[in-house]
Structures are given as C-alpha cells and as structure tokens.
C-alpha atoms as a PDB file:
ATOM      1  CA  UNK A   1      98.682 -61.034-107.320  1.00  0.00           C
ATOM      2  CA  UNK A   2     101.026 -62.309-104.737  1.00  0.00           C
ATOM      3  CA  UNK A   3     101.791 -58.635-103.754  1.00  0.00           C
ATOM      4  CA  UNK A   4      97.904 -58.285-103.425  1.00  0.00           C
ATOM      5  CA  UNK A   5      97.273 -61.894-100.984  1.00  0.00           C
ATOM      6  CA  UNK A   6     100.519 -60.208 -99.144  1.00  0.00           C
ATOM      7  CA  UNK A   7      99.073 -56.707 -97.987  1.00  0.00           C
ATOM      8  CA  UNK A   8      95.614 -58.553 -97.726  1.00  0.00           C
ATOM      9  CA  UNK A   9      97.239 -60.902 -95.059  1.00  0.00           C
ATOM     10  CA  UNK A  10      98.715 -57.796 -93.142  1.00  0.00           C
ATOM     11  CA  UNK A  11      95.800 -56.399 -93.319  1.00  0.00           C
ATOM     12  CA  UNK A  12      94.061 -59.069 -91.647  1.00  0.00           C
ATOM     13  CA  UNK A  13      97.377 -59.400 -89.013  1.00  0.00           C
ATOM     14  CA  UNK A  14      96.409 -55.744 -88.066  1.00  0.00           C
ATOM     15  CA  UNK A  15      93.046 -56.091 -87.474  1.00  0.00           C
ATOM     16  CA  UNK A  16      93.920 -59.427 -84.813  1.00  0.00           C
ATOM     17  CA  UNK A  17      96.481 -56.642 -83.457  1.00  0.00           C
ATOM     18  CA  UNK A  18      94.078 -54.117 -83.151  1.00  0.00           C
ATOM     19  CA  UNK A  19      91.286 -56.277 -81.170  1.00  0.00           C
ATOM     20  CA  UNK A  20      94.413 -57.201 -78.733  1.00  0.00           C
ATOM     21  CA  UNK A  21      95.345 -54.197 -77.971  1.00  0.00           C
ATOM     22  CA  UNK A  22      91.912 -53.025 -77.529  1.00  0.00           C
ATOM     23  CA  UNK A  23      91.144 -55.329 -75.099  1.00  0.00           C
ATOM     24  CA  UNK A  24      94.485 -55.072 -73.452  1.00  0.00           C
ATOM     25  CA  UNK A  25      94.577 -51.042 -73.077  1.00  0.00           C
ATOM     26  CA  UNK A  26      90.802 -51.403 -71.489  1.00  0.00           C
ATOM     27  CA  UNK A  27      92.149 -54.276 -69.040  1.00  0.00           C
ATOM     28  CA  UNK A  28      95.037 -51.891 -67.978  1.00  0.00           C
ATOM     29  CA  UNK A  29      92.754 -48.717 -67.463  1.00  0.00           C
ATOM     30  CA  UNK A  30      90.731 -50.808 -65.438  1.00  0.00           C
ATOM     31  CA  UNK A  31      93.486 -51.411 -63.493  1.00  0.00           C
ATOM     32  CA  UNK A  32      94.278 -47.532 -63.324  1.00  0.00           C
ATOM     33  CA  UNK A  33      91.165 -46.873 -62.574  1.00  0.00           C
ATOM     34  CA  UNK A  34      90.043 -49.159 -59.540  1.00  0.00           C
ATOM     35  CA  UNK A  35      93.376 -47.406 -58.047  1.00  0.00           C
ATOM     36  CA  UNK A  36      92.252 -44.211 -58.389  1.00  0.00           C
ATOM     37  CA  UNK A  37      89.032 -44.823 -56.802  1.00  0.00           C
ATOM     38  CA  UNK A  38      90.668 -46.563 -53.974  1.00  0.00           C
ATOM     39  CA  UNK A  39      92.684 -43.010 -53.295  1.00  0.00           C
ATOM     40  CA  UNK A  40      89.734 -41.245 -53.672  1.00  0.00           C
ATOM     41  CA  UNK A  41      87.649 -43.154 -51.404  1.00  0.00           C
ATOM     42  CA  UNK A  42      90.651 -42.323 -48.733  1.00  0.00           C
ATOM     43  CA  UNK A  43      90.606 -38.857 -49.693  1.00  0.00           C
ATOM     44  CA  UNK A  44      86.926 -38.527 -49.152  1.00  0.00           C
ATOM     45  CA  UNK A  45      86.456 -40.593 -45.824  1.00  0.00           C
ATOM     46  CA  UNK A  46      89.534 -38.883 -44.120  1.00  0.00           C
ATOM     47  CA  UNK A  47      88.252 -35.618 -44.861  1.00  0.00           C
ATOM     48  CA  UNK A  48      84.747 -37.356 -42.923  1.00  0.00           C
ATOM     49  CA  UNK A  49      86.708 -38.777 -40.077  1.00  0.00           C
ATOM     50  CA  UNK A  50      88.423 -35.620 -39.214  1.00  0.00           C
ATOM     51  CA  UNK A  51      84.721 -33.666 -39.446  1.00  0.00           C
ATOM     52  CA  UNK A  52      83.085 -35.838 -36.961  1.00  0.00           C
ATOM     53  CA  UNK A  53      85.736 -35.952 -34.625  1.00  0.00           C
ATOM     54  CA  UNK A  54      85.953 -32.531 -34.599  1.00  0.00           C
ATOM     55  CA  UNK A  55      82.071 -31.471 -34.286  1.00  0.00           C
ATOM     56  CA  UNK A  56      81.698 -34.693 -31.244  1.00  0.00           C
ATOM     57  CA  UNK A  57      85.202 -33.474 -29.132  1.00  0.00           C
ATOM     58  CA  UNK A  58      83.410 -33.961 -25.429  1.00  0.00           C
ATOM     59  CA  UNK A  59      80.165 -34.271 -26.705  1.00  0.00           C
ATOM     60  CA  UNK A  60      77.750 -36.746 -24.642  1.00  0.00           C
ATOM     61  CA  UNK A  61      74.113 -35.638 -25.747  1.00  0.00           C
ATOM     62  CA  UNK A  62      71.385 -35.483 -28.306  1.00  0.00           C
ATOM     63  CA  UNK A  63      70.763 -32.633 -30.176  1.00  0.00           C
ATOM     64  CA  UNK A  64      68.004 -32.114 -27.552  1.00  0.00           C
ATOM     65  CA  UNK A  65      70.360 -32.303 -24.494  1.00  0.00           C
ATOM     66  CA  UNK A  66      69.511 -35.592 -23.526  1.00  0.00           C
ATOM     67  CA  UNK A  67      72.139 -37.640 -22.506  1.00  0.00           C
ATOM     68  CA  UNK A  68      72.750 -41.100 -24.645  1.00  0.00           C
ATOM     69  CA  UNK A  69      71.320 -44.387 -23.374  1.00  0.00           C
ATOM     70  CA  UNK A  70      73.753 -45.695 -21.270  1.00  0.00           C
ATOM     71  CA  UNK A  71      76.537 -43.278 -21.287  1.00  0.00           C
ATOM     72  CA  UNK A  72      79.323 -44.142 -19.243  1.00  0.00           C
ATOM     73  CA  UNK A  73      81.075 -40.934 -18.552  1.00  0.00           C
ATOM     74  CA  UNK A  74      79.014 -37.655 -17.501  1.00  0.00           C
ATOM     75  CA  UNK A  75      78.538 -35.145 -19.804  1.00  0.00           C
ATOM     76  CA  UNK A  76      81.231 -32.665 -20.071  1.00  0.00           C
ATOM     77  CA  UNK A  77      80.708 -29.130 -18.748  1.00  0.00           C
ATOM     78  CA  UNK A  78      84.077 -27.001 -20.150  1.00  0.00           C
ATOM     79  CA  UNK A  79      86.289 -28.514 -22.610  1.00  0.00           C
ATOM     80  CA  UNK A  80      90.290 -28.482 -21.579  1.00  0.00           C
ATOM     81  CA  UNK A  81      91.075 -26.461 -25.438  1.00  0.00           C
ATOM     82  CA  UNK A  82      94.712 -27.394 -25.271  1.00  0.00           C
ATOM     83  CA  UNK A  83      93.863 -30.899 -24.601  1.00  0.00           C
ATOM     84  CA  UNK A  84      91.189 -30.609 -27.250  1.00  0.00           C
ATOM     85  CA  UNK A  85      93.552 -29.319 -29.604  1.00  0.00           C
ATOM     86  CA  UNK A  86      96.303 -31.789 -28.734  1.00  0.00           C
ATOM     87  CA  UNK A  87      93.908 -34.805 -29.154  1.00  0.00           C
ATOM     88  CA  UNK A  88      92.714 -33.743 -32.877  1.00  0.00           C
ATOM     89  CA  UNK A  89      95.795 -32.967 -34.006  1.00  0.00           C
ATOM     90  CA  UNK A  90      96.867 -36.389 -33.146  1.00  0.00           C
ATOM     91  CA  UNK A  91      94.376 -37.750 -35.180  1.00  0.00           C
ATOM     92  CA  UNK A  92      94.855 -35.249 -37.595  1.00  0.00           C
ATOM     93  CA  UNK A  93      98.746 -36.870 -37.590  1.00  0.00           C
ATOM     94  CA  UNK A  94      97.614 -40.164 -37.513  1.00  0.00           C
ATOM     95  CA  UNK A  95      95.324 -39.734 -40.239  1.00  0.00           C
ATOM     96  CA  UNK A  96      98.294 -38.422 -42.618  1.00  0.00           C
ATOM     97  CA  UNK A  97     100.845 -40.849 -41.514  1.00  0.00           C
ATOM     98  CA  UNK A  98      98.182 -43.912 -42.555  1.00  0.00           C
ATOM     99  CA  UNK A  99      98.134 -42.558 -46.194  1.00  0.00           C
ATOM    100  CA  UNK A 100     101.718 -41.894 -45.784  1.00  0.00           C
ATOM    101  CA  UNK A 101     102.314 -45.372 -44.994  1.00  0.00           C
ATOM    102  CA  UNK A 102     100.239 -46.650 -47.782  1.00  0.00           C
ATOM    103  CA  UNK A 103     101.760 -44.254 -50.392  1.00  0.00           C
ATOM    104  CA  UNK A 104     105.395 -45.893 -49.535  1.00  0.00           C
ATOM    105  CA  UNK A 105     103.975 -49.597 -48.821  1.00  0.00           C
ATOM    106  CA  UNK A 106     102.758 -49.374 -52.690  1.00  0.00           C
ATOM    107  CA  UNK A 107     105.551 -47.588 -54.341  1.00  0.00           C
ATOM    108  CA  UNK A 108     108.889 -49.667 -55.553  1.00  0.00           C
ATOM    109  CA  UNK A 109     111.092 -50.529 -52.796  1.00  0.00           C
ATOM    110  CA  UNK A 110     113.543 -47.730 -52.723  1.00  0.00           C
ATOM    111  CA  UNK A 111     111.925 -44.875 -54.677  1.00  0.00           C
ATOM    112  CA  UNK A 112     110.808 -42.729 -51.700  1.00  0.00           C
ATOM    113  CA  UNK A 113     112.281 -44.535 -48.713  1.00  0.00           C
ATOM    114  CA  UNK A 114     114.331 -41.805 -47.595  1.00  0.00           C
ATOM    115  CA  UNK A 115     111.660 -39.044 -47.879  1.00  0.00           C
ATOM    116  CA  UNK A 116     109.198 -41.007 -46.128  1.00  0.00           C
ATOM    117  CA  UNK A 117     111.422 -42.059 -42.992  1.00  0.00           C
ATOM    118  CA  UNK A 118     112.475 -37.868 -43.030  1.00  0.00           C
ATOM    119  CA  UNK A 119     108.691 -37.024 -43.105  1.00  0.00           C
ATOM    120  CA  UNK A 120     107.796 -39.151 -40.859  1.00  0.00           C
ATOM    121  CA  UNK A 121     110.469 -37.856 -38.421  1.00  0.00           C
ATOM    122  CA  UNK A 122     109.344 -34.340 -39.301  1.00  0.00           C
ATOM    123  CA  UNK A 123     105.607 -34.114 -38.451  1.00  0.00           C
ATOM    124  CA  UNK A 124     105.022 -37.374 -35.824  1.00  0.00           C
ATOM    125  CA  UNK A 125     106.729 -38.106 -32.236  1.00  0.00           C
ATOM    126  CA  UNK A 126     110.106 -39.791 -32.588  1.00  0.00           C
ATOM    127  CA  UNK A 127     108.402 -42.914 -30.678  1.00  0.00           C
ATOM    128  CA  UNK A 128     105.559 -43.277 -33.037  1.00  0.00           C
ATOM    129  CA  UNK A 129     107.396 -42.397 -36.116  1.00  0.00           C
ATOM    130  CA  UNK A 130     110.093 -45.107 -34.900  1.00  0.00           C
ATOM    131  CA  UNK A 131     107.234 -47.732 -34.645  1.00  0.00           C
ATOM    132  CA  UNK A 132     105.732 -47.077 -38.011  1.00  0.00           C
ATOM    133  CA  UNK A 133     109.096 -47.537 -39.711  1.00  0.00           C
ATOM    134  CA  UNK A 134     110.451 -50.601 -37.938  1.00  0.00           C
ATOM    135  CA  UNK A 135     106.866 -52.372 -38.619  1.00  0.00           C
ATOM    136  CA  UNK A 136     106.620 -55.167 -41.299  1.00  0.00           C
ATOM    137  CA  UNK A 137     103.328 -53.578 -41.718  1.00  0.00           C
ATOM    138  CA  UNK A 138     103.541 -49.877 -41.922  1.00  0.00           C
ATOM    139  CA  UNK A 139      99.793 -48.632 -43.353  1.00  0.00           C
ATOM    140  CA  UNK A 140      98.693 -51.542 -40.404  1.00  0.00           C
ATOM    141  CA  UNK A 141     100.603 -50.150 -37.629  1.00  0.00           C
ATOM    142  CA  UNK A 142      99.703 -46.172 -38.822  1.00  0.00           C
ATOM    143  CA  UNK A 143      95.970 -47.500 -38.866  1.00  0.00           C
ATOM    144  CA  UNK A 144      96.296 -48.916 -35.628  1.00  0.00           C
ATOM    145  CA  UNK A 145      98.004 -45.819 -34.292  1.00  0.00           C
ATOM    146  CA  UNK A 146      95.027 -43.816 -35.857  1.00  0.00           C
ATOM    147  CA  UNK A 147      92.338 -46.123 -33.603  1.00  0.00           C
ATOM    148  CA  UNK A 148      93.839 -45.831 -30.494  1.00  0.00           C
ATOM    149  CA  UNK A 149      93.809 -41.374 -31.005  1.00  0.00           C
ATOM    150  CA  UNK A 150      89.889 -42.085 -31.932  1.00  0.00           C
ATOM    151  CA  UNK A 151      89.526 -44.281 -28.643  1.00  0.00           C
ATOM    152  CA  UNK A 152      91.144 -41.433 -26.491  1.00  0.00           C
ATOM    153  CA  UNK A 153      88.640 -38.529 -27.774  1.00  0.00           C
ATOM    154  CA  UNK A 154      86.290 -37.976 -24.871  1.00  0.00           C
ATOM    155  CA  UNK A 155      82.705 -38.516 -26.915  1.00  0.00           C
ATOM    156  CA  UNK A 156      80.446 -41.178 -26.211  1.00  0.00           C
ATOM    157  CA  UNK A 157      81.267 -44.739 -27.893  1.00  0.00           C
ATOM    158  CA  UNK A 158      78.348 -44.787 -30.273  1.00  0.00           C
ATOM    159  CA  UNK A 159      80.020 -41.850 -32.013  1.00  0.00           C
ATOM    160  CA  UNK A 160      83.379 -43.645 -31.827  1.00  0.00           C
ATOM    161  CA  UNK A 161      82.074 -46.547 -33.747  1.00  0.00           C
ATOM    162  CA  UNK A 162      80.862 -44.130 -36.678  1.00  0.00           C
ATOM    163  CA  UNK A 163      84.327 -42.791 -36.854  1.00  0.00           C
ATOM    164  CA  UNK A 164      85.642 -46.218 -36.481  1.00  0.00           C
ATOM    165  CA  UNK A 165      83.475 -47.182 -39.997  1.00  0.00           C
ATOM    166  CA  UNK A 166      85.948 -45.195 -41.632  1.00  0.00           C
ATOM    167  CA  UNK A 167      88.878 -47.150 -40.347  1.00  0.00           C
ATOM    168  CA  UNK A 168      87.167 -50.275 -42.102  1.00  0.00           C
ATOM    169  CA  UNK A 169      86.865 -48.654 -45.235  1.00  0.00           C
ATOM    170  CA  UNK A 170      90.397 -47.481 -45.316  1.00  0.00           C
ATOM    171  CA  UNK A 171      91.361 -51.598 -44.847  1.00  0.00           C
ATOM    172  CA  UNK A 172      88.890 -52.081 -48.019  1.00  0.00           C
ATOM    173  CA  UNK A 173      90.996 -49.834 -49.876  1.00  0.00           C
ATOM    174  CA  UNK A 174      94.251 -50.792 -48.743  1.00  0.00           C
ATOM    175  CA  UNK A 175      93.376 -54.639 -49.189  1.00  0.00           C
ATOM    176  CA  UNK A 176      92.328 -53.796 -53.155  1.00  0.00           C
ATOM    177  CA  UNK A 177      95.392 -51.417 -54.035  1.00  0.00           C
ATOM    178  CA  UNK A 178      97.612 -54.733 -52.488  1.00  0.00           C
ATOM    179  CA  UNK A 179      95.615 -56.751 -54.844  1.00  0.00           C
ATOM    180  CA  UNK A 180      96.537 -54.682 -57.651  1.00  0.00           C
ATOM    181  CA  UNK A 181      99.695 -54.230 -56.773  1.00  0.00           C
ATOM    182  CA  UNK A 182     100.819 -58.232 -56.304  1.00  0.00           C
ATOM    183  CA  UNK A 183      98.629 -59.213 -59.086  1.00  0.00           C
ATOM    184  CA  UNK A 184     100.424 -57.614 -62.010  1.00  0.00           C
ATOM    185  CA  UNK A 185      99.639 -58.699 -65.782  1.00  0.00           C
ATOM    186  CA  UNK A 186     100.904 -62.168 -66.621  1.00  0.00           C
ATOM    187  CA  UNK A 187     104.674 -60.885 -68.216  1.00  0.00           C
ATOM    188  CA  UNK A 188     104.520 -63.296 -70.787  1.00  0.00           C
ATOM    189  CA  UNK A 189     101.091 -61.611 -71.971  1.00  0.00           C
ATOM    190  CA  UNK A 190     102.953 -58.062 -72.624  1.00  0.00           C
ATOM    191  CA  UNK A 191     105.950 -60.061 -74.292  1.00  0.00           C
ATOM    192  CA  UNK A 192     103.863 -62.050 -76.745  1.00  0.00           C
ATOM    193  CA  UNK A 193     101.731 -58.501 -77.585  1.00  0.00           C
ATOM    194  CA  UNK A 194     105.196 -56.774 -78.067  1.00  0.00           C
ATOM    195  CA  UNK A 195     106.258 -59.819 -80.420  1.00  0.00           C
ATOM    196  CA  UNK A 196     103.928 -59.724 -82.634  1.00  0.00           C
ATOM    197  CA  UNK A 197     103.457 -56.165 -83.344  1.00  0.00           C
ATOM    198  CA  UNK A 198     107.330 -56.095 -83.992  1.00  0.00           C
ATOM    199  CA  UNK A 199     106.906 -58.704 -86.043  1.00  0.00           C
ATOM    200  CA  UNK A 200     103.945 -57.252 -87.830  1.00  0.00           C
ATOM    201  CA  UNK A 201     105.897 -53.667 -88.620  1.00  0.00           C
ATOM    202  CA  UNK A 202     109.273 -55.593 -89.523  1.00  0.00           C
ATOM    203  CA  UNK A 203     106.797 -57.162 -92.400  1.00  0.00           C
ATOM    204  CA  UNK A 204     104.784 -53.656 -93.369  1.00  0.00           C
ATOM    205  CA  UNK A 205     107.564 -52.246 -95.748  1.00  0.00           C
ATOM    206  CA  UNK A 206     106.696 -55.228 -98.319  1.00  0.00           C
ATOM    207  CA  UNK A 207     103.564 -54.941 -98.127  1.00  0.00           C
ATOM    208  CA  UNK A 208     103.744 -51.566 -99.030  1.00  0.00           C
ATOM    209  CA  UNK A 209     106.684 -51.390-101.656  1.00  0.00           C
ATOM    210  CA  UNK A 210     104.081 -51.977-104.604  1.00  0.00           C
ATOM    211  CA  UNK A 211     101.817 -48.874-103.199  1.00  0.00           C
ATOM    212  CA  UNK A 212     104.591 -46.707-102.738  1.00  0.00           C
ATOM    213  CA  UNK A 213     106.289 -47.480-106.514  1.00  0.00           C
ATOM    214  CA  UNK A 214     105.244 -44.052-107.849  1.00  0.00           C
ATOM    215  CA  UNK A 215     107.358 -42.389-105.271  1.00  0.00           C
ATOM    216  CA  UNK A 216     110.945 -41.696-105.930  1.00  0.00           C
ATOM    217  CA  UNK A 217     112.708 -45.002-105.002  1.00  0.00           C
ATOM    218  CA  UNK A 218     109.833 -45.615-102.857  1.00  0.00           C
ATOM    219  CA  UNK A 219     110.548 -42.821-100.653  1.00  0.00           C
ATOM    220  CA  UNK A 220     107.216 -42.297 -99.219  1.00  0.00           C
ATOM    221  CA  UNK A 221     107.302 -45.598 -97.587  1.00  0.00           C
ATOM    222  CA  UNK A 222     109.814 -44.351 -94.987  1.00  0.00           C
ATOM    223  CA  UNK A 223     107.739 -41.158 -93.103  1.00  0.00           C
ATOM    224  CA  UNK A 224     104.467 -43.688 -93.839  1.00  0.00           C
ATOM    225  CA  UNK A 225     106.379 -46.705 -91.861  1.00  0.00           C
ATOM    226  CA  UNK A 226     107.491 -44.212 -89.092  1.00  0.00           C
ATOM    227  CA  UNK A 227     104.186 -42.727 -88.517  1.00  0.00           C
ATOM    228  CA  UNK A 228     102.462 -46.087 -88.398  1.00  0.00           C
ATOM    229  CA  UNK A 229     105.404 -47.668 -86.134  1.00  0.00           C
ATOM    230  CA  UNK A 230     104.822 -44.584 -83.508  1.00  0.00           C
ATOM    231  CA  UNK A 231     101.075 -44.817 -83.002  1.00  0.00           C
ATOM    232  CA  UNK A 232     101.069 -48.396 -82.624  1.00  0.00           C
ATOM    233  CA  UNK A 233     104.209 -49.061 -80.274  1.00  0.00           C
ATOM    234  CA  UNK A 234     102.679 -45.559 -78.138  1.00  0.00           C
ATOM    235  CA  UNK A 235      99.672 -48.033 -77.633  1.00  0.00           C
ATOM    236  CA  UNK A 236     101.799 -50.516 -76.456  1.00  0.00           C
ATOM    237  CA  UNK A 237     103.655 -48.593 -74.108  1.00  0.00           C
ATOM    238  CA  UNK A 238     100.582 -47.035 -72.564  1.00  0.00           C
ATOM    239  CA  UNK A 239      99.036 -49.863 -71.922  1.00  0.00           C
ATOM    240  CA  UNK A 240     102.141 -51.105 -70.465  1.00  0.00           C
ATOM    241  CA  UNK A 241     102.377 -47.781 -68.230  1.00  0.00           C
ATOM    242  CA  UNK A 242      98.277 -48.327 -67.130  1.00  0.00           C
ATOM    243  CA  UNK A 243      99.183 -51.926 -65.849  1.00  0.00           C
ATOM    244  CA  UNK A 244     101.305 -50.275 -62.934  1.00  0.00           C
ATOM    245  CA  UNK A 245      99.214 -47.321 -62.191  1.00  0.00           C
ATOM    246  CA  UNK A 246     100.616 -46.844 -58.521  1.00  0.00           C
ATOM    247  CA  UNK A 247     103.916 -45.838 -60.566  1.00  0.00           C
ATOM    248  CA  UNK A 248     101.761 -43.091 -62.308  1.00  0.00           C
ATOM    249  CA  UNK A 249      99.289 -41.501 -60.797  1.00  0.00           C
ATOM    250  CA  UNK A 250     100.123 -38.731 -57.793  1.00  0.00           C
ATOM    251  CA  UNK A 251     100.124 -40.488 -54.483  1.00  0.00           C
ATOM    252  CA  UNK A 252     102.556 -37.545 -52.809  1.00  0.00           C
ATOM    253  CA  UNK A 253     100.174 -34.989 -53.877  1.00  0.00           C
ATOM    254  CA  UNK A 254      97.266 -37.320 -52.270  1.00  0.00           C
ATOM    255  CA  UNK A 255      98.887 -37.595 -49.393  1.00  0.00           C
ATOM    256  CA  UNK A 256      99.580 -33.695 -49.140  1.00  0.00           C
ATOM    257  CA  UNK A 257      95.888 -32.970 -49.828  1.00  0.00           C
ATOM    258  CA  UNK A 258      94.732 -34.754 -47.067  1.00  0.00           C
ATOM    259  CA  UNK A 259      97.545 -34.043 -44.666  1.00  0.00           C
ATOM    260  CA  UNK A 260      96.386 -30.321 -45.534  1.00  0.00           C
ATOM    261  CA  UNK A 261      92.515 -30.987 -45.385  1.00  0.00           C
ATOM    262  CA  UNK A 262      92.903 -32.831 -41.960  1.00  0.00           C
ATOM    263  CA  UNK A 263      94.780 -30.264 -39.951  1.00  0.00           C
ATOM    264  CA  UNK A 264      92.624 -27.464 -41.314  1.00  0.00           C
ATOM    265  CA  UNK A 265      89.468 -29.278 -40.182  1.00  0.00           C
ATOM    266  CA  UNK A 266      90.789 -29.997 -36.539  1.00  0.00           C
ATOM    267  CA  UNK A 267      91.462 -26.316 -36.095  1.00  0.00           C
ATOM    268  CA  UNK A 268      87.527 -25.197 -36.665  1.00  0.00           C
ATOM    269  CA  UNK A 269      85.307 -25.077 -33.267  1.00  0.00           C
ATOM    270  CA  UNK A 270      83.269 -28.156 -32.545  1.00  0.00           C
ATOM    271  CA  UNK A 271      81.122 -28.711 -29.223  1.00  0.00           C
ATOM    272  CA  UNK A 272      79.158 -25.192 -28.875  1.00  0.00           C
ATOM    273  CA  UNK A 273      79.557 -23.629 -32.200  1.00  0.00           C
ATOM    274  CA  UNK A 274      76.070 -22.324 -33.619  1.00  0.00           C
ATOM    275  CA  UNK A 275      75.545 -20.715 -36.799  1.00  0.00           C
ATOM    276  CA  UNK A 276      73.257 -17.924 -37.065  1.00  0.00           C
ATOM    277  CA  UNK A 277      70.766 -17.904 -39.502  1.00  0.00           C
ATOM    278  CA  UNK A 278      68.679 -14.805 -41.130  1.00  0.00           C
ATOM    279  CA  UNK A 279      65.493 -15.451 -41.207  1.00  0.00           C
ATOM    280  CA  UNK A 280      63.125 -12.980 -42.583  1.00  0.00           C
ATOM    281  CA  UNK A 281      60.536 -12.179 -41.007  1.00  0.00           C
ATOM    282  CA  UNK A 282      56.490 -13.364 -42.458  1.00  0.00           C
ATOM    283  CA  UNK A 283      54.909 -10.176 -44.119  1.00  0.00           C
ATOM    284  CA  UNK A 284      51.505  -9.567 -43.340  1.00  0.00           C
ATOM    285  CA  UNK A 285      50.198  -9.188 -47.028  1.00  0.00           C
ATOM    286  CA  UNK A 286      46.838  -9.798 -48.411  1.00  0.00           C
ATOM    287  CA  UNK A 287      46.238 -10.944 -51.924  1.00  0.00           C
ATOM    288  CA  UNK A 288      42.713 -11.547 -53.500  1.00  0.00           C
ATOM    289  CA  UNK A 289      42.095 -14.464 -56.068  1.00  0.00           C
ATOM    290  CA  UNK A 290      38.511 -13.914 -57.510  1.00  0.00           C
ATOM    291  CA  UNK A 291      37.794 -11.784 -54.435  1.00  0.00           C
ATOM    292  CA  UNK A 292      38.645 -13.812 -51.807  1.00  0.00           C
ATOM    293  CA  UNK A 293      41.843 -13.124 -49.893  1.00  0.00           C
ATOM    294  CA  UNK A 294      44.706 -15.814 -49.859  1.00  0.00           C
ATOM    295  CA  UNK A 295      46.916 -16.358 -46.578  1.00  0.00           C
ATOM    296  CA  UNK A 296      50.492 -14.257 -47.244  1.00  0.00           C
ATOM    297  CA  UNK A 297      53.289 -17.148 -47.691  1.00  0.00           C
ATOM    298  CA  UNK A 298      56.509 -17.458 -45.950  1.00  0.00           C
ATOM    299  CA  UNK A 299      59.514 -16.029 -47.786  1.00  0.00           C
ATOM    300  CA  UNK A 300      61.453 -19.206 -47.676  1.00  0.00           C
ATOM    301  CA  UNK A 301      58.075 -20.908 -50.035  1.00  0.00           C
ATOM    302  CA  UNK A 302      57.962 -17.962 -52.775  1.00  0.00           C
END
C-alpha cells in the first residue's frame, strides 16, 4: 500500500510537471515566433523598398503625364543610367548593411564580429563601412545611411515618403527583436523547472521497483528510466533553446536573401519600361437563344 500512495504521488508530481512545461515550451515559441515575424516583415518590406525605388528613379508625373501638385523640380527628360545605377545600388547597399547591422547588433557579442566588420569592408565604401562599425548604434546609423540614399533619388517627395514608410517599419521591428532580446526569461524560472524534474526522475526508480519485480533483478526499469529521462529533459532543453531564438534561427541566410533580392531588383528598368500585352481581338459571332441573337462576348469574359 505504501508502494501504491508512492507511484500515485509521482504520478500526480508528473502531471504538475507536465502543465509547466506546457505552458513554458508555448511561452518560449512565442518568443521564437514574434522573432521570426520580425525578420520576415524585413524581408518582405526591403524587397518593397527596393521595387518602388526602382520603378519611381526620375519619375515626376501621374500615370497620365501630369505633373504632381506642387513639384519642385521639373520633370526629367533622359535619365543619367550610370547615375541611375549608382544611386540604386546604394540603396541596394544600404538596404543590406541595415539587416547586416541588425543581424550582428542581436547576436552574442563576439560570435560574428569579425565576419561582419570583413563584410562590411567588402561590399560598402571604406567611409561608410568605417561609420557603421565605430557607431554605438550600428542598425541606427545603417538606417540612417539608408534615408539619406532614398533622399538623393531624383523622384518627387510624395513618393519618397512611401519609401520612407518602410524605414518606420524596419524601427518597429528592430525595437521588438531588442525587446526580446534584453527581456530574456526570468533565470531563476528555468532553474526551478530544471530542479524539479531532476528531482522528480531521481525519485521514478522507486516508484517503479514494485512494477518492474517480474523482470530479472528489475532489469526493465533501467531502458524504461532512460527513455522517460530523454523525452522529458529534450523538453526542457528545447524550451530552453526557444527562449533565445536569435541564437537559432538563420539570420546570415536572411541577410543573404535580401542582400541578393535587393541588388537583383535595382538592376531591372524602371522609368519607361512598358509591358506588352496580347490582347485578342473581339470575334464577331452570333449566337441565338430562343431565336433571338445574343451580342458575341469579349474573350477576356468567357
């Protein structure tokens, strides 16, 4: 009987384990996961940025060819294409060193220190990638580098605000991957959880030596302790990995996407690019509905 109110009160121990680490493993993918949305929403709105400042390089009108209200600088006739292509790929650059920035400004303090400075080096101006380094700031400085190469793109300053709503966005997600990141889980949260489940599995075996008698000198009880001990400390240590998810998920290969993304959009035509559509032509064809003919329909509304 006291065997019995033993295993009973593990029992019960497990279940209290089980509800904490339940609601601790969905508190850390939380985390993970608000992180991962933050990337993606800077994956999705540099990929936007680069777009419009490509298609509005130089360009001062409607789509009607009338010029905005209040436009400060005429309308651009021919478009300097070296100059063009200078200016995009700067914000192309710019674009790719903010992420950059905010890759390194999130990881541990000397993971990727010495790739980042060598990158930097690599695909930026000595000057700017200088600046960037020696800031306290870096993802501030890179985003401030990135406004100024939108303010210098000849297009009229309506359009520059659009592309500047991007900038704000990339501040919203920089802002809640800092929250995350200096707003870890309370350490003596994960220590107490680890406690208890070690104390918990350090207590199993007697609960289990009267189940496991018909074994050979209780025998079984070792491969059924190890297989319970594994799945329940791997539950532990993922959740432990999910509270730090800028140390797991792929920020490099983030940052390589949209360094790749950005310079392949710059390099399209903008200004003066039309794309020619085949339309078919109507058919004159008469159909009759109880005798009376019905007008032939367009081929686009078959």
């Amino acid at each position: 009987k006291a065997a019995d109110n033993f295993c009973c009160s593990c029992c019960m121990l497990l279940r209290m384990f089980l509800l904490g680490a339940v609601f601790r493993t969905n508190s850390s993918y939380t985390r993970w996961d608000e992180a991962r949305k933050a990337w993606g929403l800077n994956i999705n709105h540099t990929r936007d940025l680069n777009r419009m400042a490509t298609e509005w390089y130089g360009n001062y009108k409607n789509q009607d060819e009338t010029e905005f209200a209040g436009a400060a600088t005429p309308p651009l006739s021919d478009i300097d294409l070296e100059q063009r292509a200078y200016d995009l790929k700067r914000v192309s650059l710019c674009t790719w060193a903010f992420v950059r920035s905010m890759k390194r400004h999130l990881s541990p303090p000397d993971e990727d220190e010495e790739a980042f400075v060598a990158e930097l080096y690599e695909r930026l101006p000595a000057d700017q990638a200088e600046k960037i380094i020696g800031a306290v700031h870096r993802p501030n400085r890179a985003l401030h580098d990135l406004s100024c190469s939108i303010d210098r793109l000849p297009m009229h300053f309506m359009r520059k605000n659009q592309i500047n709503g991007a900038l704000s966005i990339f501040e919203d997600t920089l802002g809640g991957c800092e929250r995350l990141l200096s707003s870890p889980v309370p350490l003596v949260y994960s220590r107490h959880t680890a406690r208890f489940l070690s104390l918990w599995l350090l207590l199993m075996p007697f609960a289990l030596w009267e189940p496991f008698k018909g074994s050979w000198n209780h025998a079984a009880e070792i491969p059924a302790m190890t297989l319970v001990t594994i799945c329940l400390f791997g539950i532990e240590e993922l959740a432990t990995q999910l509270e730090e998810p800028f140390t797991i998920l792929p920020m490099q290969g983030f940052c390589d996407k949209i360094g790749a993304n950005c310079d392949e959009t710059v390099s399209w035509a903008g200004q003066g690019e039309t794309m020619e559509v085949q339309v078919e032509p109507m058919v004159e064809q008469k159909t009759y509905s109880m005798g009376k003919p019905v007008a032939p329909k367009h081929p686009f509304m078959q």
